[in-house]
N, CA, C and O atoms as a DFTB+ gen file, in Angstrom:
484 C
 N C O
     1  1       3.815      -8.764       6.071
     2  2       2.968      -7.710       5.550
     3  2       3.634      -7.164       4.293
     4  3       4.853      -7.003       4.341
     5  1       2.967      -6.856       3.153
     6  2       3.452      -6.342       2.101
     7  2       2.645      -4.903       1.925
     8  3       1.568      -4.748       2.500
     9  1       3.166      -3.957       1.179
    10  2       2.830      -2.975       1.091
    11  2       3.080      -2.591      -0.329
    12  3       3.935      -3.264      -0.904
    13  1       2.336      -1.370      -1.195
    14  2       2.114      -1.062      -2.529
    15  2       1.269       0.176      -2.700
    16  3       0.667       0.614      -1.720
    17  1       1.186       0.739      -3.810
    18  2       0.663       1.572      -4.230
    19  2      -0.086       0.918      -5.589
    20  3       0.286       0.002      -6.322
    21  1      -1.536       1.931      -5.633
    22  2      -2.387       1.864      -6.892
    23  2      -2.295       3.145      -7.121
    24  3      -2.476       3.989      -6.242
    25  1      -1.941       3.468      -8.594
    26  2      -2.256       4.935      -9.037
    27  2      -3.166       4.764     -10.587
    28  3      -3.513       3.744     -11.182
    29  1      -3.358       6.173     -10.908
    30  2      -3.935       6.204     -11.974
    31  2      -5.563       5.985     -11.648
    32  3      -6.136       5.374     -12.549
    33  1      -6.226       6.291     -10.764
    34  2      -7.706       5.928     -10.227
    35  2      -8.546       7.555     -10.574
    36  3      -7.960       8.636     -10.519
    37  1     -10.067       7.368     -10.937
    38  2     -10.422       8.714     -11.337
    39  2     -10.896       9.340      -9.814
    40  3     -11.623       8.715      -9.043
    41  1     -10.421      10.500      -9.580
    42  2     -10.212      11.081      -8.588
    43  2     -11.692      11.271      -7.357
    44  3     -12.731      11.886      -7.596
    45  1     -11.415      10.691      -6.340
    46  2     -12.511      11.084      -5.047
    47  2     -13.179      12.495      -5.026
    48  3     -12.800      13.453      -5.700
    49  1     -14.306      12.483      -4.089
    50  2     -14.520      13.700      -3.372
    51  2     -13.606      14.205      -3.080
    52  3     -13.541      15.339      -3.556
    53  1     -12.013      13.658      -1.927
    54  2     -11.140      14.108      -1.231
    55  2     -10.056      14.512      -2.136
    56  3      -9.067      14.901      -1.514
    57  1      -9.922      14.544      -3.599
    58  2      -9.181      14.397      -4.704
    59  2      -7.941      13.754      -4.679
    60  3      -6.848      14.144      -5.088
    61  1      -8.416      12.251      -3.900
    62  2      -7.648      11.182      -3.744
    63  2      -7.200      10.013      -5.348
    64  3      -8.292       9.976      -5.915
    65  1      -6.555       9.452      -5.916
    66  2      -6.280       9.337      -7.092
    67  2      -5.523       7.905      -7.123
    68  3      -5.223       7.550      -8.262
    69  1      -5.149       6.992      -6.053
    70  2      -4.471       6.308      -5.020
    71  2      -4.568       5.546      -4.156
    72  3      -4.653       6.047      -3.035
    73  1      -4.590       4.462      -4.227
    74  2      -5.028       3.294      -2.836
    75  2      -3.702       3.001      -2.477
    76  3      -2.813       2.998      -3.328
    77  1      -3.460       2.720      -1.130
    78  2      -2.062       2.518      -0.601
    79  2      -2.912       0.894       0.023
    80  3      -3.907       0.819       0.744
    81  1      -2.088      -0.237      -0.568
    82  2      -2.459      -1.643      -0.353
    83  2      -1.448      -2.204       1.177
    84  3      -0.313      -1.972       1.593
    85  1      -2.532      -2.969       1.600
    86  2      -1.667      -3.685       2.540
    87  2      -2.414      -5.230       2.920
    88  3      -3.464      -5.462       3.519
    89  1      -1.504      -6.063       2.366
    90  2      -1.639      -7.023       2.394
    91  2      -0.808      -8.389       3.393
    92  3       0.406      -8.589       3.352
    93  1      -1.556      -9.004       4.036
    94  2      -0.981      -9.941       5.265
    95  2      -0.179     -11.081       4.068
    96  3      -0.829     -11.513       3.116
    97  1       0.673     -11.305       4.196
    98  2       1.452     -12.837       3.739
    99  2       0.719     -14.140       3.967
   100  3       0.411     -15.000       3.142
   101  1       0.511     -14.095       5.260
   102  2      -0.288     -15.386       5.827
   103  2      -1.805     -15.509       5.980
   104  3      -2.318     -16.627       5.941
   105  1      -2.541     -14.418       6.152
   106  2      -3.791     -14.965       5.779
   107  2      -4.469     -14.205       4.703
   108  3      -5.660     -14.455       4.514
   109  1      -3.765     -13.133       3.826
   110  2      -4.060     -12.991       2.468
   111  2      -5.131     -11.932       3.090
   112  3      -5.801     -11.576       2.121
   113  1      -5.443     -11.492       3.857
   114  2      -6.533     -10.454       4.551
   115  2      -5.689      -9.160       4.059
   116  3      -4.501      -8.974       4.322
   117  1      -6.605      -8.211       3.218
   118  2      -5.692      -6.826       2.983
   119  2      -6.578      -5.433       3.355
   120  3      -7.806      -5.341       3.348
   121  1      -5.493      -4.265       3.716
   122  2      -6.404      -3.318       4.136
   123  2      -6.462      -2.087       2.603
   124  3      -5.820      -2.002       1.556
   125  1      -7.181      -1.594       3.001
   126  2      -7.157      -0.386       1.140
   127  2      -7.105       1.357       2.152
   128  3      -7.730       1.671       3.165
   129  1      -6.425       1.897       1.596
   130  2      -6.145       3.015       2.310
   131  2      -6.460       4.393       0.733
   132  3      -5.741       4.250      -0.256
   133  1      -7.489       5.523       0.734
   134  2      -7.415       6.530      -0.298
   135  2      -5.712       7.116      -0.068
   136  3      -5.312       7.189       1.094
   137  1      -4.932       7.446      -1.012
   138  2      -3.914       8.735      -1.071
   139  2      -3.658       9.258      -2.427
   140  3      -3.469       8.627      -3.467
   141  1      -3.687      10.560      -2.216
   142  2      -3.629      11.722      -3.456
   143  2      -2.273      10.915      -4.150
   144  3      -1.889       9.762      -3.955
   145  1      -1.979      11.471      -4.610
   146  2      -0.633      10.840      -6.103
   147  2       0.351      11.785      -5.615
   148  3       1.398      11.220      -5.934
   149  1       0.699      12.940      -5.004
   150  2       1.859      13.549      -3.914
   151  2       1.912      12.841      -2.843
   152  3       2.533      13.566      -2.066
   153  1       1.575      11.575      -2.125
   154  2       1.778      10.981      -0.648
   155  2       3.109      11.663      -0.543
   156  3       3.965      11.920      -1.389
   157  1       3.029      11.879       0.750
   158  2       4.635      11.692       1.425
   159  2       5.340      10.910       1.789
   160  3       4.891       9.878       1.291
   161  1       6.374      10.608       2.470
   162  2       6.743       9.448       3.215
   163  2       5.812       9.391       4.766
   164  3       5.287       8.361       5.187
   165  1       5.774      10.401       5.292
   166  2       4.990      10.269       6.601
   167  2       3.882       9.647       6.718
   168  3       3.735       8.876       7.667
   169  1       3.005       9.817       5.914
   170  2       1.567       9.221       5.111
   171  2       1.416       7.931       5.375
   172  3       0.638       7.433       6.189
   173  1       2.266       7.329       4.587
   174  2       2.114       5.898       4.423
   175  2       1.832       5.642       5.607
   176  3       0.706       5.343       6.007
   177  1       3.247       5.775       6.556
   178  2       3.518       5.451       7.988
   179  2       2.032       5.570       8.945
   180  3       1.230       4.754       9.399
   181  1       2.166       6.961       8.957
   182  2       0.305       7.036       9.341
   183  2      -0.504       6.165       8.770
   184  3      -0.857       5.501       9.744
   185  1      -0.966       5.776       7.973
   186  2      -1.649       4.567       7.318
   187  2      -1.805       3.666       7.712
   188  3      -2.960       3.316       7.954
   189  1      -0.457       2.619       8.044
   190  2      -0.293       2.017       8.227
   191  2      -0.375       2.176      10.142
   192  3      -0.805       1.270      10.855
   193  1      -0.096       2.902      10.427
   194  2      -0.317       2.453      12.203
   195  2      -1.787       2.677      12.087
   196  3      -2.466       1.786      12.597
   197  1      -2.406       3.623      11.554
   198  2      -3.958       3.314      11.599
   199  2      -4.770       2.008      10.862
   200  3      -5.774       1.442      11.294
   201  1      -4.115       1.749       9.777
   202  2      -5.147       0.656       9.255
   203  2      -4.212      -0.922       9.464
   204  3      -4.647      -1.996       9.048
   205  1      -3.392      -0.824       9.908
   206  2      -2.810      -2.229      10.239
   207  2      -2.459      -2.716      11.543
   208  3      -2.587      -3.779      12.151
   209  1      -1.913      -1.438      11.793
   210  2      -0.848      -1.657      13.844
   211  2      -1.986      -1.828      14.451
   212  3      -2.256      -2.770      15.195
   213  1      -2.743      -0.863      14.136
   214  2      -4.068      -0.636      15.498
   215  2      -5.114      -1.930      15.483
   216  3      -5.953      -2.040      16.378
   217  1      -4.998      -2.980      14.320
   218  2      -5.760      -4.096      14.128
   219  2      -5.455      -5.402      14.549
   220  3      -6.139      -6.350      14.935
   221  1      -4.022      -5.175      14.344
   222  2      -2.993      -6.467      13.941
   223  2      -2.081      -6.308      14.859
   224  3      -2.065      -7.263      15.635
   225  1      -1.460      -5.649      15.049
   226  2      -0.299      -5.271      16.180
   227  2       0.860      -4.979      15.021
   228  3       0.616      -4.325      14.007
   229  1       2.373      -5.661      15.374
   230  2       3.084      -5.220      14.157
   231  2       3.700      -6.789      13.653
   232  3       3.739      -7.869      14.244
   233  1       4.039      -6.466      12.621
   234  2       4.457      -7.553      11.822
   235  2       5.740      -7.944      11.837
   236  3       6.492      -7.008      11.565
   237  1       6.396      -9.167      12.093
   238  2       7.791      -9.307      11.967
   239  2       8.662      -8.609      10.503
   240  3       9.575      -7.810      10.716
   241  1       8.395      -8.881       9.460
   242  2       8.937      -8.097       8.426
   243  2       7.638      -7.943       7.868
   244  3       6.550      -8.500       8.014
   245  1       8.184      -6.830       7.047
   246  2       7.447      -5.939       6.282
   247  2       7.998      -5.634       4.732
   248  3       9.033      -5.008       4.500
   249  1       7.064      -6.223       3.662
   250  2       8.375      -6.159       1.892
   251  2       7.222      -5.335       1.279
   252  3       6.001      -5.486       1.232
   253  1       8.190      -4.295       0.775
   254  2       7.755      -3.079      -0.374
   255  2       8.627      -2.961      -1.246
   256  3       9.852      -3.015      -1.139
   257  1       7.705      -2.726      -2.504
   258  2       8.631      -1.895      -3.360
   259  2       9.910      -1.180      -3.168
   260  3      10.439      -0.972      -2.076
   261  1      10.359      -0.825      -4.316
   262  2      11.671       0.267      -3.806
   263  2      10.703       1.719      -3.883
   264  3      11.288       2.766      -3.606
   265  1       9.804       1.760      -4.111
   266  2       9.079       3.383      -4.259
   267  2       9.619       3.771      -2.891
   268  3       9.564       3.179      -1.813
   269  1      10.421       5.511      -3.419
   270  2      10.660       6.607      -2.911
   271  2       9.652       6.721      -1.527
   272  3      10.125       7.020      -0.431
   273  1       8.220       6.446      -1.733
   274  2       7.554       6.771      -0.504
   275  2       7.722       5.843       0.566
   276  3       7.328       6.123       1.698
   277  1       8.260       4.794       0.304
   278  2       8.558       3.471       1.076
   279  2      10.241       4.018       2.017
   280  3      10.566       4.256       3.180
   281  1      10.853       4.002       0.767
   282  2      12.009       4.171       1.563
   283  2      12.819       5.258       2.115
   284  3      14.042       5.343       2.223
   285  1      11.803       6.144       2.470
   286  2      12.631       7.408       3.256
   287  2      13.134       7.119       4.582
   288  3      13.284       5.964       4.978
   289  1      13.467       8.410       5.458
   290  2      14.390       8.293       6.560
   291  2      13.147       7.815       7.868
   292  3      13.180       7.239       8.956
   293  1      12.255       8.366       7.103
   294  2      10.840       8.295       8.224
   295  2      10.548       6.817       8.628
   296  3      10.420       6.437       9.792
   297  1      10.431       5.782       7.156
   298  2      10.297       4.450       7.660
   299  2      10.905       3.828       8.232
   300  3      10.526       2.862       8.895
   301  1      12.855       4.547       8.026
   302  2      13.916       3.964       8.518
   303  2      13.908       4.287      10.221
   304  3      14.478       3.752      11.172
   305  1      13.342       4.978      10.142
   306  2      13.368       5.434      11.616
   307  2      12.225       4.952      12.503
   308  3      12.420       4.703      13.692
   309  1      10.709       4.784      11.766
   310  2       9.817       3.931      12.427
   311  2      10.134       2.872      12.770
   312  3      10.274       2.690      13.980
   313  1      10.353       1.832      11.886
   314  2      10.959       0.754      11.951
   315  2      12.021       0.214      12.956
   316  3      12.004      -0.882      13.517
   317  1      12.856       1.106      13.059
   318  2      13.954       1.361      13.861
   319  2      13.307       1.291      15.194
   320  3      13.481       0.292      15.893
   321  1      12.623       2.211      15.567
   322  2      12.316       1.677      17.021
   323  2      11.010       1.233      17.298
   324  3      10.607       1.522      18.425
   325  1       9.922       0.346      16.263
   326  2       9.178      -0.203      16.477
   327  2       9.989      -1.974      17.003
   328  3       9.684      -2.844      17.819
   329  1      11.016      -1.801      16.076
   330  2      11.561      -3.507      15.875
   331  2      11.692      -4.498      14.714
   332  3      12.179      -5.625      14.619
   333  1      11.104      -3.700      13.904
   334  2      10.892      -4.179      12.624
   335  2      11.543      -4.338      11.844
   336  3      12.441      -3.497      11.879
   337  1      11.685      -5.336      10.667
   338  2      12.588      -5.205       9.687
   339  2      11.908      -4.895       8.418
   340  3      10.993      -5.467       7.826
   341  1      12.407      -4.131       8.229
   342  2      12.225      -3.530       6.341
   343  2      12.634      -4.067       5.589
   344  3      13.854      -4.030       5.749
   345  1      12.296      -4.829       4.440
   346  2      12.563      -5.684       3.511
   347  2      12.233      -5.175       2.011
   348  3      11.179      -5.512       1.471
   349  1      13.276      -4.263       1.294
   350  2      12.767      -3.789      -0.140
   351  2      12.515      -5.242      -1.129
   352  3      13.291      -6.190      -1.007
   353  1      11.581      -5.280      -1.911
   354  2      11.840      -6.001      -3.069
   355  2      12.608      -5.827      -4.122
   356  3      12.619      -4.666      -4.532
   357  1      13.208      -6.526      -4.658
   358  2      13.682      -6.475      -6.256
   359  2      13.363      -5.764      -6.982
   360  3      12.368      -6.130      -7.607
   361  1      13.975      -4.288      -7.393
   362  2      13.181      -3.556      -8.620
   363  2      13.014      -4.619      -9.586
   364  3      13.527      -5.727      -9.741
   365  1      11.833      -3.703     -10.393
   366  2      11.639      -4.448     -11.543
   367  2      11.824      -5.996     -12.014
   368  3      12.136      -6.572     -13.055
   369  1      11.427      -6.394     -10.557
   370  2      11.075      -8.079     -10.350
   371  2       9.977      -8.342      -9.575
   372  3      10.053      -8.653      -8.386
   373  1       8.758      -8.208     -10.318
   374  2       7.279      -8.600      -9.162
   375  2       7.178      -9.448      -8.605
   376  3       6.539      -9.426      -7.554
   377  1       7.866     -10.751      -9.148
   378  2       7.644     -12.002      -8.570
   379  2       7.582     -12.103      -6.816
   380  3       6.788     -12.667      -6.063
   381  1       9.048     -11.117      -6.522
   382  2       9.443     -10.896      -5.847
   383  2       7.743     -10.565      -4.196
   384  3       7.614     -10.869      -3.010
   385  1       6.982      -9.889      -5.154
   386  2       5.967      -9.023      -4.436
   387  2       5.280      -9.483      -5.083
   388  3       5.025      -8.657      -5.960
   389  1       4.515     -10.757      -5.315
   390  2       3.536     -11.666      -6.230
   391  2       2.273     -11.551      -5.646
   392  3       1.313     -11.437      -6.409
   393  1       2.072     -11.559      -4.347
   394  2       0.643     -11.234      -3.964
   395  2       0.345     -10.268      -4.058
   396  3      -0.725     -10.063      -4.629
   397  1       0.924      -9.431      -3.680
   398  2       0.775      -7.611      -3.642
   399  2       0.036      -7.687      -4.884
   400  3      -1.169      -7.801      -5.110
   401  1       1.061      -7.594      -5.644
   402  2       0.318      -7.404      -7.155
   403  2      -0.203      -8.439      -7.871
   404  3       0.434      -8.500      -8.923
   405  1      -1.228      -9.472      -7.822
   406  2      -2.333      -9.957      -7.606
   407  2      -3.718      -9.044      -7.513
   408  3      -4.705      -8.702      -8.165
   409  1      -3.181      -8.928      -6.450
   410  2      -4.237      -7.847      -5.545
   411  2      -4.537      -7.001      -6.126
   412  3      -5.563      -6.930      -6.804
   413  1      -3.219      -5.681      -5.911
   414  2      -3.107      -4.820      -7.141
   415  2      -4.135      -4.890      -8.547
   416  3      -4.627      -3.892      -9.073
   417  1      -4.307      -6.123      -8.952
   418  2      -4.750      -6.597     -10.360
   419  2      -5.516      -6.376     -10.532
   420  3      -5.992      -5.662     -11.414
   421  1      -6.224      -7.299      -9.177
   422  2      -7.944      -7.325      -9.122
   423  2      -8.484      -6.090      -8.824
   424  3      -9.271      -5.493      -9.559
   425  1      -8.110      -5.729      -7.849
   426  2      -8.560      -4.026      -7.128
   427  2      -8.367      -3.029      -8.756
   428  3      -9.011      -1.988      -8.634
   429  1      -7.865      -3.094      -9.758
   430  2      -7.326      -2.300     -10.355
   431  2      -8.730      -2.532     -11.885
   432  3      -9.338      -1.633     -12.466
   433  1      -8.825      -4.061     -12.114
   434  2      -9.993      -4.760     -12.509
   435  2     -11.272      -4.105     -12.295
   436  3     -11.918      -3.391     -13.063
   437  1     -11.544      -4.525     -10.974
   438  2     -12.715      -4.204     -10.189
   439  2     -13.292      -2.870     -10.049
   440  3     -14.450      -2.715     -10.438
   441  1     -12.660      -1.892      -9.554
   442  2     -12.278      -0.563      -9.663
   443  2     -13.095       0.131     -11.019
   444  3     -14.054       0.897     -11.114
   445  1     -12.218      -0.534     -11.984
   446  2     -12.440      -0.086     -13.741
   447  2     -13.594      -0.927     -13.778
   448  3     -14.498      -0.122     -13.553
   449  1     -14.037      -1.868     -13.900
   450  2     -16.059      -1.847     -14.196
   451  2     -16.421      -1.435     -12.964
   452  3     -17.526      -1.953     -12.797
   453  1     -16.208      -0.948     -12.211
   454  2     -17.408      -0.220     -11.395
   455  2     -17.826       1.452     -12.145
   456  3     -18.903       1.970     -12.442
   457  1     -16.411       1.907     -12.244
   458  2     -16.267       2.949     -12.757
   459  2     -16.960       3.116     -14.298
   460  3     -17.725       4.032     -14.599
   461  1     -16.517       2.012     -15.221
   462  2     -17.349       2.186     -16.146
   463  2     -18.780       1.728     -16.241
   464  3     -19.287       1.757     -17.362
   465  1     -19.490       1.315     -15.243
   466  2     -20.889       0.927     -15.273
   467  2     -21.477       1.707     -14.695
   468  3     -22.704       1.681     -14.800
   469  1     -20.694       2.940     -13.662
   470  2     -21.420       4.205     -12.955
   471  2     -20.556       5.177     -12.821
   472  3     -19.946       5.487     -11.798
   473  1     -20.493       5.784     -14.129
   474  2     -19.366       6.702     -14.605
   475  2     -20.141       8.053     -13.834
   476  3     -21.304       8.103     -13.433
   477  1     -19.296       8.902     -13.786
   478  2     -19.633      10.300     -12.813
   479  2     -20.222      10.957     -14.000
   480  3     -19.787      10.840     -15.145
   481  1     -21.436      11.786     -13.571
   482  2     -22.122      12.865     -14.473
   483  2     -20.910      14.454     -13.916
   484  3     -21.092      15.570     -14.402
């Protein structure tokens, strides 16, 4: 399972600004989660047991970014007694996280002509 952030999105009803990505390794199936541009670390975590655990069960490893919201004490500690291993990527090496951001791309693509073909009054 890989995990990521989209920012820079024009803001929801919920004044969400943020998709938190989660993407399977093996069958390329990903979930899209809204979060404001303050997430916490707890957030994610919630997120993720709602839009992945509760579908999928849990994943042998799990690779994210080095983002701050990834690596607090909270994941270290989920993780910790789910069983899991946490796997940071390479700063400032995507390759590293090549599907993620793929994804990222398109969603980010897609997103921007929707937005500009039904721009908000």
């Amino acid at each position: 399972m890989r995990l990521d952030f989209v920012f820079g999105l024009p803001a929801d009803d919920k004044g969400n600004t943020g998709i938190l990505v989660f993407v399977c390794r093996l069958s390329k199936m990903y979930h899209l989660a809204p979060v404001r541009d303050k997430v916490t670390g707890k957030q994610p975590a919630q997120l993720f047991l709602d839009s992945v655990f509760r579908y999928h069960g849990l994943p042998e490893t799990i690779v994210s970014d080095r983002d701050p919201r990834f690596t607090g004490a909270f994941w270290d500690i989920l993780f910790q007694l789910l069983g899991t291993k946490l796997t940071m990527s390479t700063a400032d090496h995507p390759q590293t996280d090549g599907q993620t951001e793929r994804v990222n791309r398109v969603l980010e693509d897609t997103l921007r002509s929707i937005c500009a073909e039904a721009p908000r009054s």
